[in-house]
CSV table of C-alpha atoms in Angstrom, one decimal:
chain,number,residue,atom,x,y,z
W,13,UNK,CA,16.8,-8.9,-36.6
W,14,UNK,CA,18.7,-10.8,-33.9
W,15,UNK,CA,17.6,-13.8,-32.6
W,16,UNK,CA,19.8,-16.9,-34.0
W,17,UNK,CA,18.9,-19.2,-36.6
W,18,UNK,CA,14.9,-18.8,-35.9
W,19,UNK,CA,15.2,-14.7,-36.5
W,20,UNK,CA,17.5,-14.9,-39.6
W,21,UNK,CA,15.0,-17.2,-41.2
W,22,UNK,CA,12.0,-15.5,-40.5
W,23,UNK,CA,14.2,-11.7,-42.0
W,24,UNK,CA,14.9,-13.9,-45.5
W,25,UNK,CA,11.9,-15.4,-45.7
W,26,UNK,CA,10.0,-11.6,-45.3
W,27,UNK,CA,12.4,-10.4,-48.4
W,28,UNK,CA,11.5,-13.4,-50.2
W,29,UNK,CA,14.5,-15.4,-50.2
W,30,UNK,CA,13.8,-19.1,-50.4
W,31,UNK,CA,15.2,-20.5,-47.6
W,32,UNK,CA,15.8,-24.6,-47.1
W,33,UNK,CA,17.3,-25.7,-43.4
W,34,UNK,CA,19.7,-28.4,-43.3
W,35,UNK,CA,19.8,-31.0,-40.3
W,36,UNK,CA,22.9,-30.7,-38.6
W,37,UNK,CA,23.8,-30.7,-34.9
W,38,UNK,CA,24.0,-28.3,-32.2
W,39,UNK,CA,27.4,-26.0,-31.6
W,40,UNK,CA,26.3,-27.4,-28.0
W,41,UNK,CA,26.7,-30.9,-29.1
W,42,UNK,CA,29.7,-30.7,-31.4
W,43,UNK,CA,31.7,-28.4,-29.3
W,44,UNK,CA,31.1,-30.4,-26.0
W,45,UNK,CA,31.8,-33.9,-28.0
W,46,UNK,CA,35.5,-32.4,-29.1
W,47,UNK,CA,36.1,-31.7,-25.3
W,48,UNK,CA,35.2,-35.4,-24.2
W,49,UNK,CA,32.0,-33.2,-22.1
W,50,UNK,CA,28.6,-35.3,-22.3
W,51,UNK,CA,25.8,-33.5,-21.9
W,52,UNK,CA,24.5,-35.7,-19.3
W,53,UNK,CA,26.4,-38.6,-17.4
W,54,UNK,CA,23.9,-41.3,-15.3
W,55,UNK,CA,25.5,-39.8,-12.0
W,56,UNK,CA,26.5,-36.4,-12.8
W,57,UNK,CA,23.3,-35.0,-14.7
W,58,UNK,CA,20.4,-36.2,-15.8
W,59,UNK,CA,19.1,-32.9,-17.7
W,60,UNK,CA,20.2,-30.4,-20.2
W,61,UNK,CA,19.3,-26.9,-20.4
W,62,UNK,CA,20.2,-25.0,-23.5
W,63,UNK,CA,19.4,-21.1,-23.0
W,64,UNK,CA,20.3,-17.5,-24.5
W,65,UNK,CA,22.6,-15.5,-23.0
W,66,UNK,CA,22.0,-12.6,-25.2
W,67,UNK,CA,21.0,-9.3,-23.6
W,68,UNK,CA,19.2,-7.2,-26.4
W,69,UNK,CA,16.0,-6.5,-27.3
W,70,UNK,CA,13.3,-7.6,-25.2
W,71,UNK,CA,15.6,-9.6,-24.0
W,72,UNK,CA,16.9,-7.8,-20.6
W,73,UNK,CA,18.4,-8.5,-17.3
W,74,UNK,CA,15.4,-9.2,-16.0
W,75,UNK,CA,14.5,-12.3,-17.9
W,76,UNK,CA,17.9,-13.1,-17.3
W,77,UNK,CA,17.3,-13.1,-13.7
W,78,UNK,CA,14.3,-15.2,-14.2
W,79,UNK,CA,15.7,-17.6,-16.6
W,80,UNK,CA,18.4,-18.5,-14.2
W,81,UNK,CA,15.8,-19.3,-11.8
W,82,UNK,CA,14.9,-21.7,-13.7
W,83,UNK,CA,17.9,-23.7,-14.6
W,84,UNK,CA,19.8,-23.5,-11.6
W,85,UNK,CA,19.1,-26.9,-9.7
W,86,UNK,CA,21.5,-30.0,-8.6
W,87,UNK,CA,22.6,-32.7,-11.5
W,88,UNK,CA,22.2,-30.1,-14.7
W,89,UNK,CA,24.3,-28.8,-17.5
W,90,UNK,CA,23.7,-25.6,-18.4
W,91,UNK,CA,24.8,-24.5,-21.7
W,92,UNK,CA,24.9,-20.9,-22.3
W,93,UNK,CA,24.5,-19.6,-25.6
W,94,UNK,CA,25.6,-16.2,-26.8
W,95,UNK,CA,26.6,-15.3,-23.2
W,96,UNK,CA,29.3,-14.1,-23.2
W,97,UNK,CA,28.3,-10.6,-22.2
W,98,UNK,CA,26.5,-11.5,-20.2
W,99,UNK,CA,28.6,-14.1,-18.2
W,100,UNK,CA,29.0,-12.2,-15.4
W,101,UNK,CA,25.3,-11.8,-14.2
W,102,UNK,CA,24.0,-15.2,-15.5
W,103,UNK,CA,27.1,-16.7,-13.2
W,104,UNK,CA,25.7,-14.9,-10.2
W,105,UNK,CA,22.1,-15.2,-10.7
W,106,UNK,CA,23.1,-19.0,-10.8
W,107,UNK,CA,24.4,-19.0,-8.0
W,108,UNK,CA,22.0,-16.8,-6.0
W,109,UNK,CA,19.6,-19.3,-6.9
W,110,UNK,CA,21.5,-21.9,-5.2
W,111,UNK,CA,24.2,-23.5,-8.1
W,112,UNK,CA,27.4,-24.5,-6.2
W,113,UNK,CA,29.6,-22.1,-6.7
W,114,UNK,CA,32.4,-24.8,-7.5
W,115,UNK,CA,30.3,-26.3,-10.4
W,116,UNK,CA,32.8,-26.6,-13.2
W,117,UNK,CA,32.3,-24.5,-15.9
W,118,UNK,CA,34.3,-24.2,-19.4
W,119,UNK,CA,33.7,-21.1,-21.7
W,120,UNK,CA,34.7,-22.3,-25.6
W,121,UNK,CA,35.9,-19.1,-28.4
W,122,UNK,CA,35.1,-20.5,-32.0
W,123,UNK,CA,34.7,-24.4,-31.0
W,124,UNK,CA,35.5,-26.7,-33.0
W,125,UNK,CA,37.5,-24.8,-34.9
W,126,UNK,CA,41.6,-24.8,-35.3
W,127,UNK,CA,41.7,-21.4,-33.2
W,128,UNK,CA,39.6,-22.1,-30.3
W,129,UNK,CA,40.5,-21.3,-27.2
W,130,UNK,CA,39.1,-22.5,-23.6
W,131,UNK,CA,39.0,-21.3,-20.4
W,132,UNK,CA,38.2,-24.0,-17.2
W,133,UNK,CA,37.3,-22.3,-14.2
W,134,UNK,CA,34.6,-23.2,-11.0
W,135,UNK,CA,31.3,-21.2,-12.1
W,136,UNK,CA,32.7,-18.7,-9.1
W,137,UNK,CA,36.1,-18.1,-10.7
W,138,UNK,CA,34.6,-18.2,-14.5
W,139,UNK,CA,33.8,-14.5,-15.7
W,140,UNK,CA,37.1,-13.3,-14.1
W,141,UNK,CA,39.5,-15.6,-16.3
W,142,UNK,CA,37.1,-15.3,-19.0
W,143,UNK,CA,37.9,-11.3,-19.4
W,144,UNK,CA,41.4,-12.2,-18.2
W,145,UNK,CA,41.5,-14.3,-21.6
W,146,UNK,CA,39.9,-11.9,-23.3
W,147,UNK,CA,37.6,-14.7,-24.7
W,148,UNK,CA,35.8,-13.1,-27.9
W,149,UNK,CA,31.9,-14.0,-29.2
W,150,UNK,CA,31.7,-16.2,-30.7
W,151,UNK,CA,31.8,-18.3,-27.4
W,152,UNK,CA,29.4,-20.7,-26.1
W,153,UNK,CA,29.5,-21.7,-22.3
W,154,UNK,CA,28.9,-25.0,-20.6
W,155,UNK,CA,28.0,-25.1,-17.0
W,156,UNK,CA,27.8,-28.6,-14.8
W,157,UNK,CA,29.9,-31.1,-13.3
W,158,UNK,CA,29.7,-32.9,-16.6
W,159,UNK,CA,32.7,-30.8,-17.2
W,160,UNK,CA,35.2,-32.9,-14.5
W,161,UNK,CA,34.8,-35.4,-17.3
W,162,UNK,CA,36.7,-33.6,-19.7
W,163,UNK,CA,40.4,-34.9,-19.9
W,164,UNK,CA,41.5,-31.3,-20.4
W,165,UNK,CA,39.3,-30.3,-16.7
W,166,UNK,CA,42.1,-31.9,-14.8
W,167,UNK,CA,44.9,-29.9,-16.3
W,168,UNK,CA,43.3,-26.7,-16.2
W,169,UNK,CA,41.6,-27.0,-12.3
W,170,UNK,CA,42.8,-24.3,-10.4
W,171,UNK,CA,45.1,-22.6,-12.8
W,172,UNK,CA,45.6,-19.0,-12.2
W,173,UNK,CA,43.8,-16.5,-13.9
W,174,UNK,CA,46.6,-15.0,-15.2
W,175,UNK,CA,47.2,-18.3,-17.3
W,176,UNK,CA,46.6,-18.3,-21.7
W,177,UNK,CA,43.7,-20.2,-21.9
W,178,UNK,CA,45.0,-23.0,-24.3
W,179,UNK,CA,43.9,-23.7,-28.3
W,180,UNK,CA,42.4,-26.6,-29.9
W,181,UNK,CA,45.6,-27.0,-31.8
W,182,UNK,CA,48.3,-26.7,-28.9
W,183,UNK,CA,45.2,-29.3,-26.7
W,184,UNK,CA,45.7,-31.7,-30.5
W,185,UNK,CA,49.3,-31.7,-30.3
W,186,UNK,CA,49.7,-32.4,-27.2
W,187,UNK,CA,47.3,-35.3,-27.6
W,188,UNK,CA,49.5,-36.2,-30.6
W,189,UNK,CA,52.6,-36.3,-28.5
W,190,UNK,CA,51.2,-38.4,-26.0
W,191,UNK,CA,49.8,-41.1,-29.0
W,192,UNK,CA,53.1,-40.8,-30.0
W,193,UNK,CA,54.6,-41.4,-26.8
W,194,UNK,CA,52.5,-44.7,-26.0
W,195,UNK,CA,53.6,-45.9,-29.5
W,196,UNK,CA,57.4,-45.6,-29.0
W,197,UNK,CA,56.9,-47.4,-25.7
């Protein structure tokens, strides 16, 4: 049974496997923090909206049409789980229902980990450097001008998207480098 954490639960707990859930925090929230992306910034967006991109099931492209309905407004971050797939309709259904097709959007492959891999892109640009990249689930995608906050937003604006998306190791070591750097000086 798909469904994330709520439908493996419920499949163990049918077999009768005891099952105990242990607090943690959100791939939204961990893989966001690593990026320096806030969910919401007094100024930028006052709101969070954390959906499923996941086309199976009952879920189909027409509640995907309807569920971008009703995120797609001014000052919000979107984060997109299990969307990959279906990136390219839920980044035109946003902005059919009037998201700025310049909002800056970042798609994450395994955040968080040593091999993830980004892609930055405008919300209009992101599905097409996303395949370019040929990002792989699992990938979660953050949608919102929260992302201009990111120090890694300004060197990847506008790149083309025929550009390696880069890793969480090479984005380390070159933060390593610069610490470096400022300590020689």
């Amino acid at each position: 049974r798909a469904g994330g954490g709520g439908g493996e639960l419920e499949y163990l707990q049918e077999r009768g496997v005891e099952v105990r859930c242990v607090p943690g925090i959100t791939a939204a929230s961990g893989i966001s923090s690593s990026l320096g992306i806030p969910l919401t910034h007094r100024g930028v967006a006052d709101n969070v909206q954390f959906i499923t991109g996941h086309l199976r099931g009952e879920f189909t492209s027409a509640k995907l049409k309807e569920l971008a309905q009703k995120v797609a407004y001014e000052n919000t971050t979107v984060v997109i789980y299990m969307g990959l797939n279906s990136l390219p309709q839920m980044s035109r259904e946003l902005m059919d229902n009037g998201m700025d097709p310049g909002t800056a959007a970042v798609a994450v492959e395994r955040g968080t980990m040593a091999n993830q891999r980004t892609v930055f892109a405008p919300l209009e640009s992101l599905s097409g450097m996303v395949e370019d990249a040929q990002l792989e689930s699992p990938t979660l995608i953050v949608v919102g001008n929260v992302v201009t906050l990111s120090p890694t937003w300004q060197g990847h604006r506008g790149a083309s998207s025929g550009e390696r998306p880069s890793t969480a190791a090479e984005e380390q070591k070159e933060g390593e480098g610069r610490r470096r750097l400022r300590e020689v000086k």
